[in-house]
Amino acid sequence: MNHFRLLLLLAITVGTAAKATGRWGDEATGRLENGDGNPPIAIMVKAGDADDFLWALETANQSNSSDTLAERIYILLPNGVYDLGERVLTTITGHNIAIVGESTEGTIIRNAPKPENEGISKTGTLLNRASNLYLQDLTLQNALDYYNSGFAGRAVTLHDKGRQTICKRVRLLSYQDTYYSDSEDASHYFEDCEIHGTVDFICGAGDVFFNRCLIVTEPRSADGKGRDVIAAPRTSQTQWGYVFYDCTIKNVDSNFQYGRGWHTKPRMALLNTTLLTPERLEAPRFDSRGMRTVESLFYEYHTMDAERRDITPPSNIVTFTLNDQSRQHETILTPKQARQFRLKNVFPRWRPDKITRRLEKQCRQLWDETR
């Protein structure tokens, strides 16, 4: 283990042979992603070694804990299962960290909390408290025994209290509360990702833009009975909430609805969504019963079936209720209204799509230099 760690810190110059140093920061101080010609900092983790991953993460955390403008550190994870056991809330505190797997299905970071310890704030595989986290080409799996956990089996994969997180080709595997955006004013971005779950499995606050993602609803119970609910936003300080753009919903067994309000003024919109099994979508498409609020601003536009035929109802007025309160609104957007939900409008001062293209290129170059 120690011998391997001496060679972990790589200062890799794109287009030249990889160089390695056991000292922190001698040569690996540049930011190639910004085009200044200096090599980036990269830590290569031993394949499938969870302890090495934790060491690498702690090293990056200590280096970038105080400066939100610190040089980006890349943690490279070869294919393998990084099994954290019952460990929960492995925390990211260093800013500008990139955790990059070799492949989405081949690189798996997994934990398995005990069912009696379930809870939305207690079970996360990763807990992010930093700015500008970048995840790419890996799977986060919370393997809590959901179907034998009793009434609730809340098991989070990514518990995000940070700011401006980007996920590219990341797969999140769990059942209830799979992804939790837990920062009221946050902005996050998912591109070409895959998220699995049953109930409220995309939940929380802030503005989160899901671009070309695959949403998979798993069986609500072991026998397939019950109903799934994809999202449970609790939008409070931001304008947009959850925006699903050009996404696909794949249904495994149970019927489903798009979402339900958690509390405050939850917002969500689904635009250009492909439903592979539209017959499984229960009326009135959104759950009209709020958990702690009646103020649910939910919208839909240009929904399609697997053959790309438009199956959007011309109108879908939903009455949202909570106890003796009710609010009614049209959930189908007009074309003019739908244009407001484009990425450049949701994030006018932050362009995560452009950042993603740059970082994806950088990661590809780093992997090429290690092979």
Coordinates of C-alpha atoms in Angstrom, one line a residue, residues 53 75-80 82 92 98-110 125-126 133-141 157-158 166-173 192-194 367:
F53 CA -9.6 6.0 -2.6
I75 CA -8.8 11.5 -8.5
L76 CA -8.6 8.7 -11.1
L77 CA -10.4 5.4 -10.3
P78 CA -9.7 2.4 -12.5
N79 CA -12.5 -0.1 -13.0
G80 CA -13.3 -2.0 -9.8
Y82 CA -14.6 0.4 -4.1
I92 CA -15.8 15.9 0.3
A98 CA -12.8 15.8 -9.8
I99 CA -13.5 12.1 -9.1
V100 CA -13.2 10.3 -12.5
G101 CA -13.8 6.6 -13.1
E102 CA -12.6 4.5 -16.0
S103 CA -16.1 3.6 -17.0
T104 CA -19.6 4.2 -15.7
E105 CA -20.5 0.6 -15.2
G106 CA -17.1 -0.6 -14.3
T107 CA -16.1 1.9 -11.6
I108 CA -18.4 1.5 -8.6
I109 CA -18.2 3.3 -5.2
R110 CA -20.6 1.4 -2.9
T125 CA -22.5 7.1 0.1
L126 CA -20.8 10.5 -0.5
L133 CA -17.2 19.0 -7.5
Y134 CA -16.9 17.1 -10.8
L135 CA -17.9 13.4 -11.1
Q136 CA -17.5 11.5 -14.3
D137 CA -17.8 7.9 -15.6
L138 CA -18.6 6.1 -12.3
T139 CA -21.4 4.5 -10.3
L140 CA -22.5 5.5 -6.8
Q141 CA -24.4 2.7 -5.2
T157 CA -26.0 7.9 -2.9
L158 CA -25.0 11.6 -3.4
I166 CA -21.4 18.7 -12.2
C167 CA -22.1 15.0 -12.9
K168 CA -21.2 13.5 -16.4
R169 CA -22.1 9.9 -17.2
V170 CA -22.7 9.1 -13.5
R171 CA -25.0 6.3 -12.5
L172 CA -26.8 6.6 -9.1
L173 CA -28.2 3.3 -7.8
D192 CA -26.0 11.9 -19.7
C193 CA -26.5 10.4 -16.2
E194 CA -28.7 7.6 -15.0
W367 CA -6.5 8.5 -18.8

